[in-house]
Coordinates of C-alpha atoms and ligand atoms in Angstrom, one line a residue:
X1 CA 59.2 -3.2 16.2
X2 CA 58.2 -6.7 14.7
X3 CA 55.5 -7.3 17.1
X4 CA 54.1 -3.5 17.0
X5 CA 53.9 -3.7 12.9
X6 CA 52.0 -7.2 13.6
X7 CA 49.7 -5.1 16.1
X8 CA 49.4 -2.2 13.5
X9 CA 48.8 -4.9 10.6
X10 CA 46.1 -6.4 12.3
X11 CA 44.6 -3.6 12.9
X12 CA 44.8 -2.2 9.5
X13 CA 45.7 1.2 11.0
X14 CA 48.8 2.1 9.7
X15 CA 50.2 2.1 5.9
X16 CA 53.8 2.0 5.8
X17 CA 53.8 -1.3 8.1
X18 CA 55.0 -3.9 5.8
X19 CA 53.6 -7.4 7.2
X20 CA 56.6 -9.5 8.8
X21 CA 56.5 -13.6 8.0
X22 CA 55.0 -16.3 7.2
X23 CA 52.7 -15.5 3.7
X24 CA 52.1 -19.1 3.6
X25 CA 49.7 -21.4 1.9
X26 CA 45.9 -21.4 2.7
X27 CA 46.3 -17.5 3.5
X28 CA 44.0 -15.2 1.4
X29 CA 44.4 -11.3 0.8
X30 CA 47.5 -9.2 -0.1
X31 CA 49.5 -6.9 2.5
X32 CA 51.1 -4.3 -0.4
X33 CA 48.7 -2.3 -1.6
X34 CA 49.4 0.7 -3.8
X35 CA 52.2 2.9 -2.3
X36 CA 50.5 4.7 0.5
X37 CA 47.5 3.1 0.7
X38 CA 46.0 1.3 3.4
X39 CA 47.5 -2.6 3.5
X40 CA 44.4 -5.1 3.8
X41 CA 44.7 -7.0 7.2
X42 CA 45.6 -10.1 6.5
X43 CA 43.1 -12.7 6.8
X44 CA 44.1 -16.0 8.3
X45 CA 42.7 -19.5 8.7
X46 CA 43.2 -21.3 11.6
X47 CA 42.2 -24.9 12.6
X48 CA 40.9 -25.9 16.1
X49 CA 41.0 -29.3 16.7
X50 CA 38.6 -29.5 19.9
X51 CA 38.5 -32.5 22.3
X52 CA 34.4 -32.5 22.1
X53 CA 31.6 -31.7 23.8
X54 CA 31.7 -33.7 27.3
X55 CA 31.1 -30.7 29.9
X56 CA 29.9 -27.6 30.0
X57 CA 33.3 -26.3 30.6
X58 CA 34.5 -27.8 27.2
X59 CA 31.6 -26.5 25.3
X60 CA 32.9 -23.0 27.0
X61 CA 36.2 -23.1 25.7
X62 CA 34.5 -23.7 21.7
X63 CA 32.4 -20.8 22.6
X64 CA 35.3 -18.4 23.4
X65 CA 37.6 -19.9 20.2
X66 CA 34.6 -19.5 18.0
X67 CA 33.9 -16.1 19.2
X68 CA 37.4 -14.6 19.0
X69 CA 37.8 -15.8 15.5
X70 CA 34.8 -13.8 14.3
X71 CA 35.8 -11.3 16.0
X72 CA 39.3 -11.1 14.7
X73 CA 38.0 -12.2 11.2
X74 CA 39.3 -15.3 10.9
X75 CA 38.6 -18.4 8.9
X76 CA 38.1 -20.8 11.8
X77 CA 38.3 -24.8 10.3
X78 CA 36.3 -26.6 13.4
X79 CA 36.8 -30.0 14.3
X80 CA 35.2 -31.7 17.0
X81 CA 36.8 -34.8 17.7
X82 CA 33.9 -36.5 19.8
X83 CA 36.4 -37.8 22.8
X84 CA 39.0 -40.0 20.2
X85 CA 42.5 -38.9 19.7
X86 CA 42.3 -40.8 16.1
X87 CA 39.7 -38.4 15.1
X88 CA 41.6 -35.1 16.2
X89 CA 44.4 -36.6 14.0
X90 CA 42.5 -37.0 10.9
X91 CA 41.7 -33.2 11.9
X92 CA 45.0 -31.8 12.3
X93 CA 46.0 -34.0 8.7
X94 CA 42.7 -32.1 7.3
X95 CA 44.1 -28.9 8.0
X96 CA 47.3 -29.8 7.2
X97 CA 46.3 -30.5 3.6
X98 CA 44.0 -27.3 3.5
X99 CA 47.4 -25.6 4.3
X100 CA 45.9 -23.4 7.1
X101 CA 48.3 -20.6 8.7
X102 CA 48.2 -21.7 12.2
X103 CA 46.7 -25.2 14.1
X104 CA 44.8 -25.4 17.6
X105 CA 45.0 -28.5 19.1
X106 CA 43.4 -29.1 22.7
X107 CA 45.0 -32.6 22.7
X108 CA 42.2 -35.3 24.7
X109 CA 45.3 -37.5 25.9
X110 CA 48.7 -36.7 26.3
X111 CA 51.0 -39.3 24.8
X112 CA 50.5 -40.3 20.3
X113 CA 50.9 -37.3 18.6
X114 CA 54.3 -36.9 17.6
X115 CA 54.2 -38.4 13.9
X116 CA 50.7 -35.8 12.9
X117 CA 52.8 -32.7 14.8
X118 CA 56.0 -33.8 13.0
X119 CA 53.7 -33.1 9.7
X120 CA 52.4 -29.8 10.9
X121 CA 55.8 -28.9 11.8
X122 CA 57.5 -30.0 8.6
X123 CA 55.0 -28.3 6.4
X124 CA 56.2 -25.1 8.5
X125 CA 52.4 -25.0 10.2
X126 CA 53.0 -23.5 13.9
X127 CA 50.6 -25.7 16.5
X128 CA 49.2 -24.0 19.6
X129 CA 48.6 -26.1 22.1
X130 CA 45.7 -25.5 24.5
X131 CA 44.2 -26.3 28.0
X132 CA 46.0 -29.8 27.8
X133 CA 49.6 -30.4 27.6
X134 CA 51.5 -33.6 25.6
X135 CA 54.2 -35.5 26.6
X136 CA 57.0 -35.7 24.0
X137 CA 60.5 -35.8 23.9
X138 CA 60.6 -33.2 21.5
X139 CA 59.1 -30.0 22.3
X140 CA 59.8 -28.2 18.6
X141 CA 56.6 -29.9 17.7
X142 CA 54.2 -27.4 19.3
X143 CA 55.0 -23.8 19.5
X144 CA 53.5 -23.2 22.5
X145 CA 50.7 -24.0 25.1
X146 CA 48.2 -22.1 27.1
X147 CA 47.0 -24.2 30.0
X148 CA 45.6 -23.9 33.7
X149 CA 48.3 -25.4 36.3
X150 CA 46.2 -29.0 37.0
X151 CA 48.8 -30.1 39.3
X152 CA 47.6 -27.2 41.6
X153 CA 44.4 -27.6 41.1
X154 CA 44.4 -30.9 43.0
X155 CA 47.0 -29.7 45.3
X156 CA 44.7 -26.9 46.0
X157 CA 41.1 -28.8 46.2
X158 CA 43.0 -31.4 48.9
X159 CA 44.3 -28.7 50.7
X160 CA 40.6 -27.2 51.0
X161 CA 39.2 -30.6 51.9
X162 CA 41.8 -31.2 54.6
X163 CA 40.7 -28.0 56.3
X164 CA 37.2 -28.3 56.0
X165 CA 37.1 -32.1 57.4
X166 CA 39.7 -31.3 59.8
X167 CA 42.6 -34.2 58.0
X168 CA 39.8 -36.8 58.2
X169 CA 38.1 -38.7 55.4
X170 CA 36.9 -41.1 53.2
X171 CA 36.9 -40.2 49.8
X172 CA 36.0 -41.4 46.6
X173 CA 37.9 -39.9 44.1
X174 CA 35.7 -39.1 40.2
X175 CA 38.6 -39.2 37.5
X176 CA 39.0 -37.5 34.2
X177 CA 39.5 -39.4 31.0
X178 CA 42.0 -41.9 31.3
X179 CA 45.2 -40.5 30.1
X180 CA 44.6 -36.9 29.6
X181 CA 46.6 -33.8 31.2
X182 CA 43.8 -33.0 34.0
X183 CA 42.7 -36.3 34.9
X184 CA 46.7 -37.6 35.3
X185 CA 47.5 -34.1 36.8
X186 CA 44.6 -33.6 39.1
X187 CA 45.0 -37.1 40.7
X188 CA 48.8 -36.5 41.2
X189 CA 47.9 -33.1 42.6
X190 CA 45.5 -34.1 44.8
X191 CA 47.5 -37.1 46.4
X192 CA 50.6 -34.7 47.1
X193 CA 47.6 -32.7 49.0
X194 CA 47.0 -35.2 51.3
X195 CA 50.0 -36.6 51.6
X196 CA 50.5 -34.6 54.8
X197 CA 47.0 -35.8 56.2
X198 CA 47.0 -39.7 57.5
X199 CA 43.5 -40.1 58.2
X200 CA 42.3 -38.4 54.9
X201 CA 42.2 -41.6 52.4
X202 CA 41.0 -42.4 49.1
X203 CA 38.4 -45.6 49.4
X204 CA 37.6 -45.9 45.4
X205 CA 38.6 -44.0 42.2
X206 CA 36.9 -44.4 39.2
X207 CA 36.6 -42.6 36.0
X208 CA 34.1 -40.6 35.1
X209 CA 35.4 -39.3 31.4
X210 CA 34.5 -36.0 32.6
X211 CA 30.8 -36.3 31.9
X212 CA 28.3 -35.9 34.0
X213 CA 26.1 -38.7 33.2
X214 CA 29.0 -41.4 34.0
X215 CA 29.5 -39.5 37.0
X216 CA 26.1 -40.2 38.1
X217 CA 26.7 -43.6 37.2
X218 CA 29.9 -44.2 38.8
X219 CA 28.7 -43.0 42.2
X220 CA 25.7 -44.5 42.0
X221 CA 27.7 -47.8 42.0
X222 CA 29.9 -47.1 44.9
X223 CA 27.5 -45.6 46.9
X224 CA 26.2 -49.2 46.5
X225 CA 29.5 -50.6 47.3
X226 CA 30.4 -48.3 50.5
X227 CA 27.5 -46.5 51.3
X228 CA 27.9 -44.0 54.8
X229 CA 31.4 -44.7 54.6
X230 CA 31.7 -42.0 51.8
X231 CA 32.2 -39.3 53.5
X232 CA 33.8 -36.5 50.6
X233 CA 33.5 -36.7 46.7
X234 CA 36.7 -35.2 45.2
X235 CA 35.6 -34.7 41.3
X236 CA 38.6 -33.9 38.5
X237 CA 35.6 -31.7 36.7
X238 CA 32.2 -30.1 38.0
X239 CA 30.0 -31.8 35.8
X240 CA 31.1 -35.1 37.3
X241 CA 30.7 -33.8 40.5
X242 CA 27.1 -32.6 39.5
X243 CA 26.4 -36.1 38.5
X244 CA 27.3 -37.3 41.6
X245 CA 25.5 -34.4 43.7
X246 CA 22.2 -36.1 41.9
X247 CA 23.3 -39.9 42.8
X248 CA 24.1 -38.4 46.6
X249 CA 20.6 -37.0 47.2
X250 CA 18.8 -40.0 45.4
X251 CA 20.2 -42.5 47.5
X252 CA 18.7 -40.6 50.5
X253 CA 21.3 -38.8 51.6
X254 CA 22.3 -34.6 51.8
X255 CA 25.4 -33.6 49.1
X256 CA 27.5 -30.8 51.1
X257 CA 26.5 -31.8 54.4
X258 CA 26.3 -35.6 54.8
X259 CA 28.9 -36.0 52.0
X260 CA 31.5 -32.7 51.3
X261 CA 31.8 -32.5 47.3
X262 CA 35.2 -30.8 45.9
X263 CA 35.7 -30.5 42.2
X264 CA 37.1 -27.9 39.3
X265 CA 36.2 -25.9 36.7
X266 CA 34.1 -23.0 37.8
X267 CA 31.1 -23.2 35.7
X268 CA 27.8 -21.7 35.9
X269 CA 25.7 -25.0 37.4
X270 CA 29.0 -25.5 39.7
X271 CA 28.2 -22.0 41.2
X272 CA 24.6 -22.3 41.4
X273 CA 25.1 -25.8 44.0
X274 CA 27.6 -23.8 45.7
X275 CA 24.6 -21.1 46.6
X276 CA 22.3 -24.2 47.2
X277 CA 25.0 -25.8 49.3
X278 CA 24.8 -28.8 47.9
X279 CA 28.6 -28.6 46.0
X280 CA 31.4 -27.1 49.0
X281 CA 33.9 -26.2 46.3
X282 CA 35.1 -25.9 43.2
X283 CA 38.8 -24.9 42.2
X284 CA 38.8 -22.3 38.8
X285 CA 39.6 -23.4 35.6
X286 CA 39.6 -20.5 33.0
X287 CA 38.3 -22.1 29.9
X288 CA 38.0 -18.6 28.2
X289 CA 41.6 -19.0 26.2
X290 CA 40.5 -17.7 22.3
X291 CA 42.4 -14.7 22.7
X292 CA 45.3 -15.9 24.4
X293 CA 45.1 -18.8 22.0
X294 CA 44.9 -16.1 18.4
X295 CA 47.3 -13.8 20.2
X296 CA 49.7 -16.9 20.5
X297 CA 48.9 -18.2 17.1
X298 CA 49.6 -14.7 15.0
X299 CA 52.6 -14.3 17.0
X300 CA 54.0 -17.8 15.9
X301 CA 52.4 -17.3 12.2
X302 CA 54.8 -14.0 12.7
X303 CA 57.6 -15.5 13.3
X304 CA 58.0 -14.3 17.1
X305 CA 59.8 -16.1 19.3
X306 CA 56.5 -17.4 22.1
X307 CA 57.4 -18.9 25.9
X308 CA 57.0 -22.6 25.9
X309 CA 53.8 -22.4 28.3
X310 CA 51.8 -19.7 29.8
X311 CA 50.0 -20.7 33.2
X312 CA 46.7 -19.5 33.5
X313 CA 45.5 -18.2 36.6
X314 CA 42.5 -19.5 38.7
X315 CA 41.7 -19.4 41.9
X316 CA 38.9 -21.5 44.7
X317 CA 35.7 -20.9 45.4
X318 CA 33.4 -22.4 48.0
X319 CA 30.4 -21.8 49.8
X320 CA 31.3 -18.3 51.5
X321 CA 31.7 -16.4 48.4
X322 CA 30.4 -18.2 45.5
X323 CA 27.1 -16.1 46.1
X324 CA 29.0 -12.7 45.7
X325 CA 30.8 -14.2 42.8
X326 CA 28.1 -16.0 40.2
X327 CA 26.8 -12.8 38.6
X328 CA 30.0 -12.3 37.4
X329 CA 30.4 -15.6 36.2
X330 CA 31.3 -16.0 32.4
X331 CA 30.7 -19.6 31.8
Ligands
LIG401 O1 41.0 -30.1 30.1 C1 40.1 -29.4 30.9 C2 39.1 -30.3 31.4 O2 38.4 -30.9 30.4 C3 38.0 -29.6 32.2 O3 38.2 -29.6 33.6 C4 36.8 -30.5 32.0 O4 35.6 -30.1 32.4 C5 37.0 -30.8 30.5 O5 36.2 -31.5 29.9

């Protein structure tokens, strides 16, 4: 009943729905109007403490946060925290203070945030975590979090490598941001992947910081170092691998043939060198989360009880059907 009067509040359908929870600071508007009239949806503002701007998948996930909250109609505090945890924690403390109803919070590393969450959570703020996960000893400090499964991921892109090289390579691995979910999960998922395959090792791996200018650079440098003995680029995010695609073909040499290129995401450009066969795969990760991430958020404002984490579900795409797919592609 609780979560259909939320349903019917939102959508300012139904009169005699009295709003359940949290009427808390920051919140504007009034849900009892006059008896039998219409209640005014309650308008809510929500902070979104983004990691920044690094890749074209991060820029997609804004997109589909900003989006949802106009389309929802709700106050959206934006914070982009330009790669540094400290600045996301001055964020969260900004909204904090601004008493918003609900925080998101795509945390850049994992470990460092219990003291700013222990203030969200003792000023009764709910935090929804998403795309990366925290490590914490006490999960009461986020509500929730929405996230892609980046164990698998790896798992999944070694798995495809293995089969396409038949268990033999040499592979230089492009890492995430030091101590963030993806790039701690990813590595661990991809070294479970191979763990099965002997002659399938990792020669160098370097970070990246998911950018695809330090991607460049990075492979650049150990194309130097090892030169033909490179023979697959495993990338923890496309635009690294795009980066390296470009160093690849510079240094004379054919990206997808002469050197296989795995990464993740599912992006756009990612699709577009799968057509050109210059990138042989890249494993989905669904950076589209603003509705998941308001439906989560008005549930906790609500009072509803939410699962600790929802796994959102990708899937691989390689050279046989990345044609058929990129018209369809969202980001
Ligand atoms: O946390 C998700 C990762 O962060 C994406 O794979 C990457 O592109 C991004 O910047």
């Amino acid at each position: 009943m609780r979560a259909l009067c939320t349903a019917l509040v939102l959508t300012a359908a139904v009169a005699a729905c009295k709003k359940p929870g949290n009427e808390g600071a920051g919140s504007t508007g009034s849900g009892s109007g006059p008896a039998g009239a219409t209640p005014a949806a309650k308008q809510r503002t929500i902070g979104f403490a983004q990691v920044g701007a690094e890749s074209a998948w991060r820029t997609a996930e804004t997109e589909s946060i900003r989006s949802e909250a106009a389309k929802r109609k709700i106050t959206l505090k934006f914070s982009d925290g330009q790669g540094k945890q400290e600045n996301q924690i001055t964020a969260v403390r900004g909204f904090i203070a601004q008493g918003v109803d609900a925080i998101i919070l795509a945390p850049v590393v994992e470990t460092g945030w219990e003291p700013v969450l222990m203030e969200a959570k003792q000023a009764k703020i709910p935090v929804v975590l998403v795309d990366r996960g925290i490590k914490t000893s006490d999960e009461s400090l986020f509500t929730t979090l929405i996230a892609s499964d980046f164990i698998a991921e790896g798992k999944q892109a070694a798995e495809w490598l293995a089969k396409k090289t038949g268990g033999k390579a040499a592979i230089v691995e492009l890492q995430g941001t030091p101590g963030s979910a993806p790039a701690i999960d990813r590595k661990k998922g991809f070294e479970e992947g191979l763990a099965a395959h002997p002659d399938m090792k990792i020669i160098a791996s370097q970070s990246g910081d998911f950018r695809r200018s330090n991607g460049k650079e990075v492979m650049e440098a150990l194309l130097k170092k090892h030169g033909k003995e490179i023979t697959a680029v495993y990338a923890h995010n496309d635009d690294m691998a795009l980066g390296a695609i470009q160093a690849i073909e510079e240094s004379g040499a054919k990206p997808g043939t002469d050197v296989i290129v795995v990464s993740v995401d599912g992006t756009k450009d990612a699709f577009t060198a799968m057509v050109e066969g210059k990138l042989n795969a890249s494993v989905e990760c669904n950076p589209l989360l603003g509705p998941m991430a308001f439906d989560a958020a008005e549930q906790a404002i609500t009072g509803q009880t939410l699962p600790k984490k929802t796994v959102v579900q990708d899937k691989l795409f390689d050279t046989t059907n990345a044609k058929d797919a990129i018209a369809t592609r969202q980001y």
